Short mmCIF file of C-alpha atoms in Angstrom, two decimals:
data_model
loop_
_atom_site.label_atom_id
_atom_site.label_comp_id
_atom_site.label_asym_id
_atom_site.label_seq_id
_atom_site.Cartn_x
_atom_site.Cartn_y
_atom_site.Cartn_z
CA MET A 1117 130.02 163.72 219.15
CA THR A 1118 131.69 166.62 217.57
CA LYS A 1119 132.90 166.82 214.10
CA GLU A 1120 134.76 169.35 211.96
CA PHE A 1121 132.19 172.00 210.75
CA ARG A 1122 131.35 171.15 207.07
CA LEU A 1123 132.52 173.97 204.81
CA SER A 1124 131.43 172.93 201.28
CA PHE A 1125 130.53 173.78 197.74
CA THR A 1126 128.59 172.08 195.21
CA VAL A 1127 130.11 171.77 191.44
CA ASP A 1128 129.31 170.09 188.28
CA LEU A 1129 131.21 167.07 187.48
CA MET A 1130 132.65 168.66 184.36
CA VAL A 1131 133.11 172.32 186.07
CA GLY A 1132 130.74 173.39 183.51
CA HIS A 1133 128.84 176.78 183.30
CA HIS A 1134 125.55 175.28 182.56
CA ALA A 1135 123.10 174.17 185.16
CA TRP A 1136 121.48 171.44 182.88
CA PHE A 1137 124.66 169.22 182.77
CA ASP A 1138 124.99 169.17 179.18
CA ILE A 1139 128.58 169.76 178.72
CA PRO A 1140 130.10 166.30 177.95
CA TYR A 1141 133.87 167.05 178.69
CA LEU A 1142 135.82 168.53 181.47
CA LEU A 1143 136.11 172.36 181.11
CA HIS A 1144 138.50 172.36 183.92
CA GLU A 1145 140.67 170.01 185.79
CA PRO A 1146 139.34 169.03 189.24
CA ALA A 1147 142.88 169.13 190.83
CA ALA A 1148 143.17 172.90 189.75
CA VAL A 1149 139.60 173.38 191.17
CA VAL A 1150 140.14 171.74 194.64
CA LYS A 1151 143.41 173.31 194.96
CA ILE A 1152 142.22 176.96 194.35
CA LEU A 1153 139.03 176.46 196.48
CA LYS A 1154 141.00 175.00 199.39
CA GLU A 1155 143.57 177.82 199.40
CA LEU A 1156 140.78 180.26 198.94
CA THR A 1157 138.34 179.27 201.61
CA GLY A 1158 139.89 176.23 203.45
CA ILE A 1159 136.80 173.91 202.35
CA ASN A 1160 136.82 170.37 203.62
CA THR A 1161 133.84 169.04 201.37
CA LEU A 1162 132.72 169.24 197.76
CA TYR A 1163 129.56 168.03 196.41
CA VAL A 1164 130.32 166.82 192.87
CA ILE A 1165 127.10 166.53 190.72
CA TYR A 1166 126.38 163.96 188.02
CA GLY A 1167 123.77 165.00 185.81
CA GLY A 1168 124.19 162.44 182.95
CA GLN A 1169 126.89 164.73 181.35
CA VAL A 1170 128.79 161.45 180.09
CA SER A 1171 128.18 157.67 180.26
CA PRO A 1172 128.09 156.05 183.58
CA LEU A 1173 131.30 154.48 183.27
CA GLU A 1174 133.02 157.85 181.94
CA ALA A 1175 131.58 159.49 184.90
CA VAL A 1176 133.01 157.07 187.49
CA GLU A 1177 136.44 157.76 185.90
CA ILE A 1178 136.07 161.51 185.96
CA PHE A 1179 134.85 161.22 189.74
CA GLY A 1180 138.20 159.37 190.10
CA LYS A 1181 139.98 162.70 189.33
CA TRP A 1182 137.89 164.58 192.10
CA PHE A 1183 138.79 161.79 194.61
CA GLU A 1184 142.30 161.98 193.92
CA ALA A 1185 142.44 165.73 194.17
CA GLY A 1186 140.21 165.54 197.15
CA LYS A 1187 142.84 163.16 198.87
CA ASP A 1188 145.62 165.45 197.82
CA TYR A 1189 143.95 168.41 199.55
CA ASN A 1190 142.11 166.94 202.28
CA VAL A 1191 138.66 167.74 200.95
CA GLU A 1192 135.96 165.16 201.23
CA ILE A 1193 134.28 164.26 198.03
CA ILE A 1194 130.53 163.50 198.00
CA PRO A 1195 129.20 162.30 194.90
CA VAL A 1196 125.65 163.03 194.05
CA LEU A 1197 123.36 161.62 191.44
CA SER A 1198 121.01 163.93 189.63
CA LEU A 1199 117.83 162.46 187.63
CA ILE A 1200 118.93 164.96 184.69
CA ASN A 1201 120.56 162.78 182.34
CA ASN A 1202 121.58 164.19 178.77
CA TYR A 1203 123.59 161.09 178.02
CA PHE A 1204 120.71 158.65 178.50
CA ALA A 1205 118.38 161.12 176.41
CA ARG A 1206 120.59 160.55 173.53
CA GLU A 1207 121.71 156.95 173.86
CA LYS A 1208 118.76 155.26 175.86
CA PRO A 1209 115.79 157.54 175.49
CA ASP A 1210 113.47 154.64 177.04
CA LEU A 1211 114.99 155.54 180.29
CA ILE A 1212 113.80 159.22 180.22
CA TYR A 1213 110.51 160.15 181.50
CA PRO A 1214 108.61 161.52 178.57
CA ASN A 1215 108.07 165.35 178.45
CA SER A 1216 110.08 165.62 181.54
CA GLY A 1217 110.56 169.34 181.38
CA SER A 1218 113.38 171.48 179.77
CA VAL A 1219 116.14 169.06 180.84
CA PRO A 1220 115.71 165.23 180.41
CA LYS A 1221 115.29 163.25 183.50
CA VAL A 1222 115.37 159.50 184.08
CA ASP A 1223 112.41 157.62 185.49
CA LEU A 1224 113.51 156.41 188.71
CA ARG A 1225 110.87 153.87 188.79
CA LEU A 1226 112.35 151.82 185.87
CA ASP A 1227 114.53 148.79 187.03
CA GLU A 1228 116.78 149.56 184.16
CA VAL A 1229 117.49 153.06 185.62
CA LYS A 1230 117.95 151.68 188.88
CA ASN A 1231 120.61 149.20 187.34
CA GLU A 1232 122.35 151.95 185.48
CA TYR A 1233 122.71 154.31 188.55
CA GLY A 1234 123.50 151.26 190.75
CA PHE A 1235 126.33 150.65 188.57
CA ILE A 1236 127.65 154.18 189.25
CA VAL A 1237 127.34 153.96 192.90
CA GLU A 1238 128.89 150.42 193.16
CA GLU A 1239 131.92 151.44 191.16
CA ILE A 1240 132.42 154.57 192.89
CA ASP A 1241 132.19 152.86 196.13
CA SER A 1242 134.47 150.00 195.23
CA ARG A 1243 137.09 152.16 193.81
CA TYR A 1244 137.06 155.53 195.88
CA ALA A 1245 135.08 154.47 199.11
CA PRO A 1246 133.37 157.74 199.87
CA ASN A 1247 131.96 158.56 203.33
CA TYR A 1248 128.60 159.95 201.94
CA PHE A 1249 126.94 159.40 198.78
CA GLY A 1250 124.27 161.66 197.40
CA VAL A 1251 121.73 159.30 196.09
CA PHE A 1252 119.16 162.23 195.23
CA GLU A 1253 119.43 165.70 194.13
CA PHE A 1254 116.10 167.42 194.85
CA ASN A 1255 116.21 170.81 192.83
CA GLU A 1256 115.34 169.48 189.62
CA PHE A 1257 113.07 166.70 190.97
CA SER A 1258 111.35 169.54 192.93
CA ALA A 1259 110.92 171.94 190.14
CA ALA A 1260 109.57 169.28 187.56
CA THR A 1261 107.21 167.82 190.14
CA ILE A 1262 105.71 171.38 190.86
CA MET A 1263 105.52 172.08 187.35
CA GLY A 1264 103.79 168.81 186.51
CA ASP A 1265 106.81 167.60 184.20
CA TYR A 1266 107.46 164.55 186.45
CA PRO A 1267 105.21 161.83 187.82
CA ARG A 1268 104.41 161.89 191.37
CA ILE A 1269 106.81 159.53 193.02
CA LYS A 1270 105.02 157.21 195.48
CA THR A 1271 106.74 156.78 199.04
CA THR A 1272 107.20 153.29 198.16
CA GLU A 1273 109.09 154.14 194.93
CA ALA A 1274 111.39 156.67 196.38
CA LEU A 1275 112.14 154.29 199.04
CA GLU A 1276 112.73 151.66 196.57
CA TRP A 1277 115.37 154.12 195.03
CA ILE A 1278 117.22 155.15 198.01
CA GLU A 1279 117.31 151.31 199.40
CA TYR A 1280 118.46 150.12 195.93
CA LEU A 1281 121.32 152.64 195.54
CA GLY A 1282 122.12 152.76 199.29
CA SER A 1283 122.72 148.86 199.14
CA LYS A 1284 125.47 149.47 196.54
CA THR A 1285 127.63 151.29 198.98
CA ARG A 1286 128.94 151.47 202.44
CA ALA A 1287 128.68 155.23 202.32
CA LYS A 1288 126.03 157.18 204.49
CA ARG A 1289 123.28 158.59 202.37
CA ALA A 1290 122.97 162.24 201.58
CA VAL A 1291 120.71 164.60 199.54
CA SER A 1292 121.55 167.74 198.09
CA PHE A 1293 119.44 170.93 197.30
CA MET A 1294 116.95 169.64 199.87
CA GLN A 1295 113.56 171.49 199.61
CA PRO A 1296 111.91 173.13 202.51
CA TRP A 1297 108.32 171.91 201.39
CA ALA A 1298 109.68 168.27 201.38
CA LEU A 1299 111.07 168.07 204.86
CA THR A 1300 108.04 166.10 206.22
CA LEU A 1301 108.19 163.44 203.43
CA ARG A 1302 108.66 159.80 205.00
CA TRP A 1303 111.31 158.86 202.34
CA VAL A 1304 113.42 161.76 202.99
CA LYS A 1305 114.16 160.69 206.63
CA GLU A 1306 116.37 158.04 204.90
CA PHE A 1307 118.89 160.45 204.59
CA ASP A 1308 121.72 161.27 206.99
CA LEU A 1309 123.24 164.30 205.56
CA ALA A 1310 121.12 167.07 203.78
CA SER A 1311 122.64 169.84 201.90
CA LEU A 1312 119.89 172.50 202.42
CA ASP A 1313 118.34 174.72 199.45
CA THR A 1314 118.04 178.16 201.21
CA TYR A 1315 117.72 180.27 197.91
CA GLY A 1316 114.51 181.76 198.53
CA PHE A 1317 115.04 182.77 201.93
CA LEU A 1318 118.18 184.62 201.24
CA ARG A 1319 116.70 186.22 198.17
CA ASP A 1320 113.39 187.35 199.97
CA GLU A 1321 115.19 187.92 203.30
CA THR A 1322 112.65 185.93 205.12
CA TRP A 1323 114.73 185.21 207.95
CA ASP A 1324 112.23 183.82 210.18
CA GLU A 1325 111.28 181.32 207.71
CA LEU A 1326 115.13 180.34 207.26
CA GLU A 1327 115.00 179.82 210.81
CA SER A 1328 112.22 177.56 211.06
CA TYR A 1329 113.27 175.56 208.06
CA THR A 1330 116.57 174.91 209.34
CA LYS A 1331 115.46 174.02 212.79
CA LYS A 1332 113.27 171.51 211.40
CA ALA A 1333 115.88 170.18 209.14
CA ALA A 1334 118.26 169.75 211.87
CA ALA A 1335 115.51 167.62 213.77
CA VAL A 1336 115.12 165.38 210.78
CA PHE A 1337 118.92 164.80 209.63
CA LYS A 1338 121.99 164.12 211.45
CA GLU A 1339 123.94 166.52 209.51
CA THR A 1340 122.80 169.48 207.55
CA ASP A 1341 124.59 172.38 205.70
CA GLY A 1342 122.95 175.61 204.24
CA ASP A 1343 123.68 177.37 201.19
CA LEU A 1344 125.06 180.97 201.36
CA ILE A 1345 124.14 181.78 197.72
CA ILE A 1346 125.17 185.19 196.53
CA LEU A 1347 123.02 185.76 193.50
CA ASP A 1348 119.38 185.12 192.10
CA ASP A 1349 118.34 183.22 189.18
CA TYR A 1350 118.02 186.53 187.18
CA GLY A 1351 121.36 187.84 187.54
CA GLY A 1352 121.02 190.00 190.71
CA GLU A 1353 123.44 190.14 193.46
CA LEU A 1354 122.43 189.23 197.00
CA PRO A 1355 124.31 191.62 199.25
CA ALA A 1356 127.10 190.31 201.43
CA LEU A 1357 125.06 191.31 204.70
CA ARG A 1358 122.67 188.54 203.77
CA GLN A 1359 125.31 185.86 203.62
CA ARG A 1360 126.56 187.00 206.93
CA LYS A 1361 123.11 187.22 208.46
CA ALA A 1362 122.34 183.74 206.97
CA ALA A 1363 125.32 182.16 208.02
CA GLN A 1364 124.47 183.31 211.79
CA ILE A 1365 120.87 182.10 211.51
CA LEU A 1366 121.99 178.74 210.22
CA LYS A 1367 124.42 178.02 212.83
CA GLU A 1368 122.12 179.07 215.79
CA CYS A 1369 119.73 176.87 214.46
CA GLY A 1370 121.92 173.85 214.37
CA VAL A 1371 123.49 173.29 210.86
CA THR A 1372 126.84 171.31 210.79
CA GLY A 1373 128.13 173.19 207.93
CA PHE A 1374 127.84 175.74 205.13
CA ASN A 1375 127.69 175.30 201.41
CA MET A 1376 127.53 177.31 198.21
CA ASP A 1377 126.20 176.12 195.08
CA PHE A 1378 128.77 177.07 192.12
CA ILE A 1379 126.42 175.57 189.62
CA ILE A 1380 123.90 178.38 189.51
CA ILE A 1381 126.65 180.83 190.27
CA ALA A 1382 128.57 179.78 187.24
CA HIS A 1383 125.28 179.35 185.14
CA VAL A 1384 123.86 182.80 186.02
CA LEU A 1385 127.13 184.67 185.56
CA TRP A 1386 127.60 183.17 182.07
CA TYR A 1387 124.01 183.79 180.86
CA LYS A 1388 123.27 186.97 182.72
CA GLN A 1389 126.49 188.84 183.19
CA GLY A 1390 128.58 187.31 180.32
CA GLU A 1391 131.31 186.31 182.86
CA ASP A 1392 133.18 182.88 182.96
CA PHE A 1393 133.37 182.23 186.58
CA TRP A 1394 135.49 179.25 186.67
CA THR A 1395 138.10 180.76 184.34
CA ASP A 1396 138.26 184.11 186.43
CA LEU A 1397 138.58 182.05 189.44
CA LEU A 1398 140.98 179.58 188.33
CA SER A 1399 143.28 182.25 186.46
CA ASP A 1400 144.65 183.80 189.65
CA GLY A 1401 142.96 182.27 192.39
CA SER A 1402 140.18 184.95 193.25
CA TYR A 1403 136.96 185.87 191.63
CA ASP A 1404 137.02 189.46 190.28
CA GLY A 1405 133.48 189.78 188.63
CA VAL A 1406 130.36 191.73 189.34
CA PHE A 1407 129.46 189.88 192.41
CA LYS A 1408 132.71 189.77 194.00
CA ASP A 1409 131.77 191.47 197.30
CA SER A 1410 129.19 188.69 198.11
CA PHE A 1411 131.62 185.95 196.96
CA ASN A 1412 134.32 187.26 199.01
CA GLU A 1413 132.16 187.60 202.10
CA VAL A 1414 131.32 184.00 201.81
CA CYS A 1415 135.04 183.08 201.64
CA GLN A 1416 135.60 185.09 204.54
CA ILE A 1417 132.78 183.47 206.53
CA PHE A 1418 134.40 180.02 205.38
CA ARG A 1419 137.72 180.89 206.68
CA GLU A 1420 136.42 181.97 210.00
CA ASN A 1421 134.76 178.69 210.61
CA GLN A 1422 137.79 176.78 209.64
CA GLY A 1423 138.51 174.19 212.41
CA VAL A 1424 135.33 175.03 214.32
CA GLU A 1425 133.68 171.96 215.42
CA GLY A 1426 130.00 171.25 214.90
CA GLU A 1427 127.78 169.36 217.03
CA VAL A 1428 126.41 166.03 215.26
CA GLN A 1429 123.38 164.62 216.59
CA MET B 313 60.19 123.27 200.92
CA LYS B 314 58.28 126.16 202.27
CA LYS B 315 61.04 126.91 204.95
CA SER B 316 63.92 126.99 202.49
CA PHE B 317 61.71 129.46 200.40
CA VAL B 318 61.56 131.79 203.30
CA PHE B 319 65.37 131.67 203.95
CA ILE B 320 66.02 132.36 200.14
CA LEU B 321 63.44 135.22 200.54
CA ILE B 322 65.19 136.70 203.47
CA GLY B 323 68.71 136.28 201.82
CA ILE B 324 67.22 138.18 198.70
CA LEU B 325 65.85 140.85 200.92
CA CYS B 326 69.20 141.33 202.91
CA VAL B 327 71.14 141.58 199.54
CA PHE B 328 68.73 144.46 198.63
CA ALA B 329 68.48 146.17 201.84
CA SER B 330 72.27 146.19 202.45
CA ALA B 331 74.17 149.21 201.05
CA LYS B 332 76.39 148.52 198.01
CA VAL B 333 80.04 149.75 198.31
CA LEU B 334 80.92 152.06 195.57
CA PHE B 335 84.46 152.85 196.59
CA GLU B 336 86.61 151.82 199.46
CA ASP B 337 90.21 152.47 200.46
CA SER B 338 91.98 151.75 203.71
CA PHE B 339 95.24 153.10 202.38
CA ALA B 340 97.11 149.86 202.59
CA GLU B 341 99.34 151.12 199.66
CA GLU B 342 99.32 154.20 197.19
CA THR B 343 97.24 153.47 194.33
CA ASP B 344 96.37 155.33 191.06
CA ASP B 345 92.87 155.75 192.32
CA TRP B 346 94.00 159.19 194.04
CA GLU B 347 95.68 162.19 192.53
CA LEU B 348 97.70 163.20 195.74
CA GLY B 349 99.07 166.60 196.48
CA MET B 350 102.65 167.16 197.03
CA THR B 351 103.26 166.19 200.76
CA LEU B 352 100.51 163.60 200.84
CA GLU B 353 101.94 160.12 201.49
CA VAL B 354 100.36 156.87 201.79
CA TYR B 355 102.32 154.78 204.38
CA ASP B 356 101.58 152.78 207.79
CA ASP B 357 98.05 152.19 206.40
CA CYS B 358 97.20 155.91 206.32
CA LEU B 359 97.14 158.85 204.04
CA ILE B 360 99.36 161.28 205.81
CA ASN B 361 100.49 164.79 205.90
CA GLU B 362 102.93 166.20 208.38
CA ALA B 363 103.39 169.66 206.85
CA LEU B 364 101.48 172.92 207.96
CA GLY B 365 101.10 175.79 205.83
CA LEU B 366 99.83 174.06 202.80
CA SER B 367 96.49 173.38 200.92
CA LEU B 368 96.88 169.60 199.50
CA ASP B 369 93.94 167.68 197.76
CA ALA B 370 93.53 163.95 197.27
CA LYS B 371 91.30 163.71 194.39
CA LEU B 372 89.51 160.62 193.68
CA VAL B 373 89.97 159.84 190.12
CA GLY B 374 87.25 159.00 187.58
CA GLU B 375 84.57 158.25 190.01
CA GLU B 376 81.23 160.19 190.21
CA PHE B 377 78.44 159.67 192.78
CA GLU B 378 75.01 160.76 193.10
CA ASN B 379 73.03 159.51 196.22
CA CYS B 380 75.32 157.97 198.63
CA ALA B 381 76.94 157.86 201.89
CA ILE B 382 80.45 159.07 202.39
CA SER B 383 82.28 157.79 205.68
CA GLY B 384 85.74 157.75 206.91
CA THR B 385 88.20 157.93 209.91
CA PHE B 386 90.88 160.32 210.49
CA GLU B 387 93.29 161.59 213.02
CA ILE B 388 94.07 165.25 213.47
CA ASN B 389 97.64 165.84 214.93
CA GLU B 390 97.95 169.45 214.56
CA TRP B 391 96.13 172.40 213.35
CA GLY B 392 97.84 175.39 211.65
CA LYS B 393 96.62 178.96 211.91
CA ASN B 394 94.13 178.38 208.90
CA GLY B 395 93.55 174.94 209.41
CA ALA B 396 90.53 172.75 207.90
CA LEU B 397 89.92 169.34 206.93
CA ARG B 398 87.46 169.23 204.19
CA ILE B 399 85.42 166.40 202.25
CA LEU B 400 84.40 168.01 198.86
CA PHE B 401 81.59 165.88 197.78
CA ARG B 402 79.57 166.11 194.43
CA TYR B 403 82.70 167.67 193.28
CA ASN B 404 82.85 169.11 189.91
CA SER B 405 85.68 171.43 190.23
CA LEU B 406 87.13 173.14 193.43
CA PHE B 407 84.50 175.93 193.41
CA GLU B 408 81.64 173.84 191.94
CA SER B 409 80.97 171.58 194.83
CA TYR B 410 79.75 170.95 198.32
CA TRP B 411 82.50 171.30 201.28
CA LEU B 412 82.03 169.65 204.62
CA SER B 413 84.83 171.18 206.80
CA PHE B 414 86.01 170.25 209.94
CA PHE B 415 87.64 173.37 211.56
CA PRO B 416 89.16 173.61 215.31
CA SER B 417 86.03 175.29 216.34
CA GLY B 418 83.53 172.71 214.62
CA VAL B 419 81.93 171.54 211.36
CA GLY B 420 80.20 173.12 208.68
CA VAL B 421 78.98 172.76 205.15
CA HIS B 422 79.47 175.21 202.28
CA ARG B 423 78.15 175.32 198.62
CA PHE B 424 80.31 176.95 195.95
CA THR B 425 79.04 177.81 192.54
CA GLY B 426 82.01 178.93 190.48
CA SER B 427 84.19 181.14 192.72
CA TRP B 428 85.40 181.60 196.16
CA GLU B 429 83.09 184.53 196.50
CA SER B 430 80.04 182.31 195.59
CA GLY B 431 80.42 180.28 198.52
CA VAL B 432 77.20 180.01 200.78
CA TYR B 433 77.45 178.64 204.41
CA LEU B 434 74.50 176.01 204.42
CA GLY B 435 74.93 175.26 207.87
CA GLY B 436 77.30 173.88 210.84
CA GLU B 437 77.80 173.34 214.48
CA ASP B 438 80.25 175.00 216.71
CA ASN B 439 81.57 172.36 218.82
CA PRO B 440 85.42 172.43 219.54
CA ALA B 441 84.97 168.50 220.28
CA PHE B 442 84.58 167.83 216.41
CA GLY B 443 87.89 169.46 215.78
CA SER B 444 89.92 168.27 218.54
CA LEU B 445 93.18 166.74 218.20
CA GLY B 446 92.67 162.81 217.93
CA ARG B 447 90.53 160.63 216.01
CA HIS B 448 87.02 161.04 214.64
CA THR B 449 84.79 159.50 212.30
CA PHE B 450 82.32 161.07 210.02
CA ARG B 451 79.68 160.13 207.82
CA ILE B 452 77.63 162.19 205.16
CA GLU B 453 74.63 160.87 203.84
CA VAL B 454 73.74 162.55 200.44
CA LYS B 455 70.08 162.07 199.17
CA ASP B 456 69.06 164.48 196.61
CA PHE B 457 69.64 167.65 198.22
CA THR B 458 69.34 166.76 201.94
CA PHE B 459 72.72 166.09 203.58
CA LYS B 460 72.84 164.55 206.97
CA VAL B 461 76.51 164.79 208.73
CA PHE B 462 77.34 162.37 211.44
CA VAL B 463 80.44 163.08 213.65
CA ASP B 464 81.85 160.40 215.97
CA GLY B 465 78.88 158.26 215.42
CA LYS B 466 76.26 160.90 216.25
CA GLU B 467 73.86 162.82 213.91
CA GLU B 468 74.88 166.44 214.21
CA LEU B 469 73.57 168.31 210.98
CA CYS B 470 70.74 167.99 208.52
CA ILE B 471 71.26 170.34 205.75
CA ILE B 472 69.11 171.09 202.77
CA ASP B 473 70.38 173.11 199.74
CA PRO B 474 67.42 175.09 198.38
CA GLU B 475 69.48 176.01 195.28
CA GLU B 476 69.71 172.19 194.41
CA ALA B 477 73.10 173.04 192.71
CA PHE B 478 74.86 169.84 192.13
CA LEU B 479 73.14 166.30 191.90
CA VAL B 480 76.37 164.36 190.83
CA GLY B 481 80.02 164.75 191.22
CA GLY B 482 83.26 163.20 192.55
CA LEU B 483 85.16 163.17 195.71
CA VAL B 484 88.13 165.16 196.92
CA LEU B 485 89.60 165.35 200.30
CA ARG B 486 91.23 168.74 200.90
CA PHE B 487 93.50 169.62 203.85
CA ASP B 488 94.28 173.15 204.51
CA ASP B 489 97.28 173.82 207.10
CA VAL B 490 96.66 170.66 208.98
CA ALA B 491 98.74 167.76 209.96
CA PHE B 492 96.66 164.51 209.99
CA SER B 493 96.39 160.85 209.09
CA PHE B 494 93.55 159.48 207.37
CA ASP B 495 92.63 155.73 207.94
CA GLU B 496 89.95 154.75 205.52
CA ILE B 497 87.05 156.12 203.46
CA LYS B 498 84.11 154.42 201.80
CA VAL B 499 81.37 155.16 199.68
CA GLU B 500 78.28 153.47 199.68
CA SER B 501 75.02 153.55 197.83
CA LEU B 502 71.96 154.82 199.93
#
């Protein structure tokens, strides 16, 4: 079965410039974001991440703006739920796992947390009927687990989370920021689509490892896309040649799409370079900041892959 | 009357003669008895790891044993380049314990007394059959400072620690660069 190659970006629900999802209002209109990104790169997908910026009901309504814009510009919206939740940290602190790191994260083992997140999934499903639903965002969970800031999640507990949220939607299940170390976990096999976190491989130019990871992921998930990240967490640029090389490897190893994470880009540019990425991009339809070479390379890679069909397992 | 007394006596002797189970897990479900490393999972009635390239510990929480027999069943599915499946007994810390290690080439017992460099190889047996892919059983009888190791039902090693380093300690299963499933583990009194 062939399907259009997925060209995607990952964005914060509020189009913020802070990776901890603590801006409780829309900084830019989704319609403007989708329009510019479509014109610039021809994308067909946006992963939009809820990290507890606002209440569940407000989030559902803001997601509506994304779905409306997606419909106007023929861009598929994949809502994604992160365990980070600043809203609950303020309003329902009992739902937050104690001392869960630098940003508050809900305890997914709690029934009330499942109910709150189940509400979001059910409402989004009934109102906007997405094809895919990101019921797990792996990045923060992974970091907190490694640091010991989040409890070990038993296989049965993770499966319960995925099953419960999955039961609230007709959408296929997706996971964003899929981590290389976790590919063998039993519960991860429940996802149909995985957006792969490839950051470390581009940063370190460990191409053999990228190849190995991508091949393994392609064997686990029906669909995968890989991140063509342009900078490191400390404000250093990953030169354009790396995105080109990564794109080639990803495709050769069976991904069905590309991705780029705008959350970390906006965050790092804001804090390390003093740039407002979104304002720059949206003001005239192009990003003209310090990392424009790498950014433009990714845009070019995306344009070259428009209309390309990918093989779906 | 005499007959029933004999039966009672036999019963009492049987009770005293049989080993007492100090700990047992068939991994029917993940419990809080173990602290498990990142990619270790309990499902399908096994403790499982499929990822190569990692060092992972399953640490039994809050239990210490002195003289005992530790036995279990596991299946090796794939070795990595630096593969080893280890049972750390009389565990006080990673490098303060005895290690029974299964390698692709055989089995061996080490003693560590504070650091990696402190490691002393107490003895072992080169035999690829012990580390072959597939199912294996093991039993370590730990009595004072004499350790008898049984692999697949047969006694293979009898090792004495002349330094008499650790008389008591916990239990850790350590998996270096190996994909495996672990079916059961039992600790009994000797």
